[in-house]
Coordinates of C-alpha atoms and ligand atoms in Angstrom, one line a residue:
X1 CA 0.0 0.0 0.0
X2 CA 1.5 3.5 -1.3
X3 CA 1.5 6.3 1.4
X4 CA 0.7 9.8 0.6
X5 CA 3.2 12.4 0.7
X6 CA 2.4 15.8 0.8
X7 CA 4.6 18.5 -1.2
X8 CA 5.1 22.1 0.0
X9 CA 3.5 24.8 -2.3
X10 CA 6.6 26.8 -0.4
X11 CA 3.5 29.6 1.3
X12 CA 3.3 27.8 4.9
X13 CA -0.4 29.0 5.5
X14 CA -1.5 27.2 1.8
X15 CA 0.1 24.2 2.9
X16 CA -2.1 24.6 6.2
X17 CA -5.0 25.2 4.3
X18 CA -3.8 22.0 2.0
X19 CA -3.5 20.0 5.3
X20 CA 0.1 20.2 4.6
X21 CA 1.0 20.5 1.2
X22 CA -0.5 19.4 -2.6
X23 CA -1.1 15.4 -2.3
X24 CA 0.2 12.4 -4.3
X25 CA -2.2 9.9 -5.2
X26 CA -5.0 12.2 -6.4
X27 CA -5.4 15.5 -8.3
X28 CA -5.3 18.7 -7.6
X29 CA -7.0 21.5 -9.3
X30 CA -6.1 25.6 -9.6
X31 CA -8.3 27.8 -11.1
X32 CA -8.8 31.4 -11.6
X33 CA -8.2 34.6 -13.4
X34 CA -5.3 35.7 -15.5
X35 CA -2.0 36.3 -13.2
X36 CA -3.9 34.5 -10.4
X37 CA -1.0 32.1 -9.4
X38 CA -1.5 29.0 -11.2
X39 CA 1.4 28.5 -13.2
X40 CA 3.8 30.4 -10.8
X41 CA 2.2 27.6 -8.2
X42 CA 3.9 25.3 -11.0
X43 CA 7.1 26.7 -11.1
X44 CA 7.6 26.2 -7.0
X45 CA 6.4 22.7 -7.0
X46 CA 9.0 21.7 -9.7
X47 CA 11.4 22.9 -7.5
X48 CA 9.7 21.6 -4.2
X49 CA 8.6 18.1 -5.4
X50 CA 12.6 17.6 -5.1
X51 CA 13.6 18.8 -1.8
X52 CA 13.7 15.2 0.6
X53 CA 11.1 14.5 2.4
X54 CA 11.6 15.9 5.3
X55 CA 12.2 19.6 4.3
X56 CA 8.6 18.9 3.0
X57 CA 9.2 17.8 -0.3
X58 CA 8.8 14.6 -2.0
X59 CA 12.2 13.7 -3.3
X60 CA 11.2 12.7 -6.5
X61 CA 11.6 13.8 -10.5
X62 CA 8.6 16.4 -11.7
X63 CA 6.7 15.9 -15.6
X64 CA 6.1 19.2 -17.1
X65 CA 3.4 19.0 -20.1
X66 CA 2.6 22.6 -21.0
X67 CA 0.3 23.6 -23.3
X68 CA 0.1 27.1 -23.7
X69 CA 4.0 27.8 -23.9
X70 CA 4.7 29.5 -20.1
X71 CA 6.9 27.6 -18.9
X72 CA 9.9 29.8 -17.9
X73 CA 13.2 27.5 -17.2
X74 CA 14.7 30.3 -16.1
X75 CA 12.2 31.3 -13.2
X76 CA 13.2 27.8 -11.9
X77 CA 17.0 29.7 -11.1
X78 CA 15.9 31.4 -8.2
X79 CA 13.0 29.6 -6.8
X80 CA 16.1 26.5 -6.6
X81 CA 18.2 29.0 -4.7
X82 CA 15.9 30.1 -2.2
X83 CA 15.1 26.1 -1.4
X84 CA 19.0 26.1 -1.2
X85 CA 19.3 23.7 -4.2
X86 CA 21.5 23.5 -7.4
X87 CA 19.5 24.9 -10.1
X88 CA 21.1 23.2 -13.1
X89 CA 20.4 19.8 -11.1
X90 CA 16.6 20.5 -10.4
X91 CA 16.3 21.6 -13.9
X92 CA 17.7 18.6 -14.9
X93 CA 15.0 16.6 -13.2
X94 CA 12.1 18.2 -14.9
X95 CA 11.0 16.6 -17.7
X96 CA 9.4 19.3 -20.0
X97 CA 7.4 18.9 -23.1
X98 CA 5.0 21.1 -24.9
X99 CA 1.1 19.6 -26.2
X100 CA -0.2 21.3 -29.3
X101 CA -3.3 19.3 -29.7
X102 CA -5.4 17.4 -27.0
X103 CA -4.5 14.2 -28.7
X104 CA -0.8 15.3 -28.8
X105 CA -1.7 16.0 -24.7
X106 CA -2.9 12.3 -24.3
X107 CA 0.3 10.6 -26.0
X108 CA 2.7 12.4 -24.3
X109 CA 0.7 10.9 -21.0
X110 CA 1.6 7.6 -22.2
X111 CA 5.2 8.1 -23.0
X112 CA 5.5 9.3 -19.4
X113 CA 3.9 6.6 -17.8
X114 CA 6.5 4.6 -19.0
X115 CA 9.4 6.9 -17.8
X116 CA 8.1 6.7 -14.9
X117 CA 8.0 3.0 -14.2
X118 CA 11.7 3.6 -14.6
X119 CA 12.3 6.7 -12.5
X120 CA 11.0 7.9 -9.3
X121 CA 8.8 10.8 -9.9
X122 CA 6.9 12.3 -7.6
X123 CA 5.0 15.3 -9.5
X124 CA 2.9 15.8 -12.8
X125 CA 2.2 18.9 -14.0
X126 CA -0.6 19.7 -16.7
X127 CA -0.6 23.4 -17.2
X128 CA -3.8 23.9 -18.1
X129 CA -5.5 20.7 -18.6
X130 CA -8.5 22.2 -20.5
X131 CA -7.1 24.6 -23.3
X132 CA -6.5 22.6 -26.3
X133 CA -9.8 20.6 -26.0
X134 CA -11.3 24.3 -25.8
X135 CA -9.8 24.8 -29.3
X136 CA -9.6 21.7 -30.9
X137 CA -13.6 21.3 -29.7
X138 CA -14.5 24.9 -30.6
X139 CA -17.5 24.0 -32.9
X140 CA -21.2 24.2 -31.4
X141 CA -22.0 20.2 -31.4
X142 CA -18.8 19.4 -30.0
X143 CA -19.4 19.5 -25.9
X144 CA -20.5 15.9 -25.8
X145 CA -17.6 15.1 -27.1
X146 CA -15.3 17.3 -25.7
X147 CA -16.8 16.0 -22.8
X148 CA -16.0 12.4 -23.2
X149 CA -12.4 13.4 -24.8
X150 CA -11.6 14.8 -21.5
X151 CA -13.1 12.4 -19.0
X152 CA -10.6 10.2 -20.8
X153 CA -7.6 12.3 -20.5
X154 CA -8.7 12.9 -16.9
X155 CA -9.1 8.8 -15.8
X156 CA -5.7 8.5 -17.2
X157 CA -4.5 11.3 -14.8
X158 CA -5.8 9.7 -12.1
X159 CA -4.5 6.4 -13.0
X160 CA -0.8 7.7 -13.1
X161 CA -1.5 9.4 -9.6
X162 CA -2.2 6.2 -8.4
X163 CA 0.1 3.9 -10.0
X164 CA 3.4 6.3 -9.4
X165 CA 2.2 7.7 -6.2
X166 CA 2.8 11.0 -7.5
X167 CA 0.8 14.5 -7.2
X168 CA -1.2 15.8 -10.2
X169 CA -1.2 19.4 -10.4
X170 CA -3.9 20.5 -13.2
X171 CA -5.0 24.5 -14.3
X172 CA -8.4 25.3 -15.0
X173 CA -9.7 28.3 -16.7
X174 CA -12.4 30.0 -15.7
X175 CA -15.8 30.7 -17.8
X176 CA -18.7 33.5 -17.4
X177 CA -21.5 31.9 -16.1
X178 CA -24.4 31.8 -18.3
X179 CA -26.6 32.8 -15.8
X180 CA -28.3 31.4 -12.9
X181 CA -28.8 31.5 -9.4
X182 CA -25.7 29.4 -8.1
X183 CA -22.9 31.8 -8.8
X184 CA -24.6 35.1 -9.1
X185 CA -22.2 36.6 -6.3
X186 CA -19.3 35.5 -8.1
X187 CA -20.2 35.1 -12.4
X188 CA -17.2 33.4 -13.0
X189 CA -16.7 29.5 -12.3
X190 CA -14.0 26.9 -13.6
X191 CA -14.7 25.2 -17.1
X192 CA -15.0 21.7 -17.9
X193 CA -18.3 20.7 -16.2
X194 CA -19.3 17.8 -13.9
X195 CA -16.3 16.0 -15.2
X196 CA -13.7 18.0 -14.2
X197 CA -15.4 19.0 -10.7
X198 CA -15.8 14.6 -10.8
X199 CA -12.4 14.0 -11.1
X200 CA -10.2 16.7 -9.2
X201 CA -10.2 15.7 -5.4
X202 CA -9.1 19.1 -4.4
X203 CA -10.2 22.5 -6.6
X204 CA -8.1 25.4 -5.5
X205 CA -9.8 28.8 -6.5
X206 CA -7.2 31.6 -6.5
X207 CA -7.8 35.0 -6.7
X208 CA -5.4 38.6 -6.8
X209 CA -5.1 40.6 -3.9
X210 CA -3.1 43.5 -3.4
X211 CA -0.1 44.0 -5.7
X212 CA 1.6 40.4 -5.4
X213 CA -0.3 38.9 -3.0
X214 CA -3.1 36.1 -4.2
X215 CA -5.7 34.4 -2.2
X216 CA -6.5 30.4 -2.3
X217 CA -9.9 29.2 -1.5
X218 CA -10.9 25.6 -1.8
X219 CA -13.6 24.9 -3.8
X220 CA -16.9 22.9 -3.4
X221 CA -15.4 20.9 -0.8
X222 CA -18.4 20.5 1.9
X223 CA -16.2 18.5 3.9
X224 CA -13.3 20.5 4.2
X225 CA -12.8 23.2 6.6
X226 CA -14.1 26.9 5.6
X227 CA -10.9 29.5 5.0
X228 CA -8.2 31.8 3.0
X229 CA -4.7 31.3 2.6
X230 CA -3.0 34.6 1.9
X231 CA 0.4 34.1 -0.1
X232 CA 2.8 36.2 -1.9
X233 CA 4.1 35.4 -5.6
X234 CA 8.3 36.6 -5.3
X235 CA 11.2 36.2 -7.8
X236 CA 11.5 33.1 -4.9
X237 CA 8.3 31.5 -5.8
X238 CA 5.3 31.4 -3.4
X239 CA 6.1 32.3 0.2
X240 CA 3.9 33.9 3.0
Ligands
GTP1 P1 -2.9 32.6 -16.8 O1 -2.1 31.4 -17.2 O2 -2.7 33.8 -17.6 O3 -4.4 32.3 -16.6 O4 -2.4 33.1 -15.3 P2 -1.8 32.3 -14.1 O5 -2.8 32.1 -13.0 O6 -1.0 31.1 -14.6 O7 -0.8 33.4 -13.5 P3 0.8 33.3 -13.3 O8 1.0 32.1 -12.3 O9 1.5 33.2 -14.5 O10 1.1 34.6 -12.5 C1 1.7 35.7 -13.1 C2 2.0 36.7 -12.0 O11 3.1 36.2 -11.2 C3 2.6 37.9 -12.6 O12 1.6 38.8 -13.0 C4 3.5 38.5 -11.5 O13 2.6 39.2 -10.6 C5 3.9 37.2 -10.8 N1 5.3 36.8 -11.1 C6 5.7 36.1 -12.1 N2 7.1 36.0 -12.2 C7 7.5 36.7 -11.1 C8 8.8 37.0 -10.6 O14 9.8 36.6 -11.1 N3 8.8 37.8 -9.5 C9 7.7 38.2 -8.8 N4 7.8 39.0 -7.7 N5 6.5 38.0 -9.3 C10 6.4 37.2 -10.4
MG2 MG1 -0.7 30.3 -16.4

């Protein structure tokens, strides 16, 4: 039986909203605006996933599949160095590669199921899970499928989480509500319907506050305690 490990996001009152961290074995969800966080969130848990475990990290390689080209190797440099770790090695155990089409997303899963029945890995990164099945399913008609497309991608996620014991880190876009009473405080909600809300086990919504400070609420989670984590984004990566 696999035991979780829990990875720092590197902002102590996240990881205490996170019940210590972003979890292996299941996904986990960001959404919100533009320059909300979510991919800067990446770029610390590339470096984080690596620190041992008990500098609250998960001593393990991190899979980068990027689809919208914002991956920055060089904001990995300092985020290393303020964890106190050589940045050409971390960099070096980051495994990058860019999806152009949602099928293109889906094969490179494959590939790196393989690698990492070879190699410990403890982080996969999908950055943003959504956006290419938004393009390549543009056409009014196309949801069901879309729909179905995704749920696949999405099982296969979970099945990797599972089977490597590592930590799924997916970003969400968010959509104008249509209308309707549930979210008529707050018109904005994260795309990709019951089956995205069915298949994230955590759903981080993240919002900007003052200058570079961002706000994390968890999401739809009944069961989980109420509350904010307030974080900073720095040239560092996310810190309190
Ligand atoms: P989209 O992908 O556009 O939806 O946004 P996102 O949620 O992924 O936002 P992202 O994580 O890219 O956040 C971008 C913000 O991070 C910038 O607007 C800056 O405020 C901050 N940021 C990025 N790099 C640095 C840096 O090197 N130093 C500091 N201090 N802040 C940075
Ligand atoms: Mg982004």
């Amino acid at each position: 039986r696999k035991s979780v490990v829990r990875i720092t996001t590197g902002s102590q009152a996240l990881d205490e909203l996170l019940g210590g961290g972003i979890e292996t074995l299941c996904i986990t969800e960001a959404f919100g605006e533009f320059r909300s966080g979510k991919t800067q969130l990446a770029h610390t848990l590339c470096v984080s996933t690596q620190l041992p475990l008990h500098m609250h990290g998960g001593n393990g390689k991190v899979a980068y599949i990027d689809t919208e080209g914002t991956f920055r190797p060089e904001r990995i440099v300092p985020i290393a160095e303020r964890f106190g770790m050589d940045a050409n090695a971390v960099l070096d155990n980051i495994i990058y590669a860019r999806a152009y089409t949602y099928e293109h997303q889906y094969n490179l899963l494959l590939g790196l199921a393989a690698k990492m029945a070879e190699e410990p890995f403890r982080l996969l990164i999908v950055d943003s899970v959504i956006a290419l099945f938004r393009v390549d399913f543009s056409g009014r008609g196309e949801l069901a499928e879309r729909q179905q497309k995704l749920a696949q991608m999405l099982s296969r996620l979970t099945k990797i989480a599972e089977e490597f014991n590592v930590a799924v880190y997916i970003t969400n876009q968010v959509i104008a509500d249509p209308g309707g009473g549930m979210f008529i405080t707050d018109p904005k909600k994260p795309a990709g319907g019951h089956v995205l809300a069915h298949a994230a086990t955590i759903r981080l919504m993240l919002r900007k506050g003052k200058g570079e400070q961002r706000v994390c609420k968890i999401f739809d989670a009944p069961n989980l305690p109420e509350g904010e984590a307030v974080f900073q984004i720095t040239t560092g990566g996310l810190m309190d």
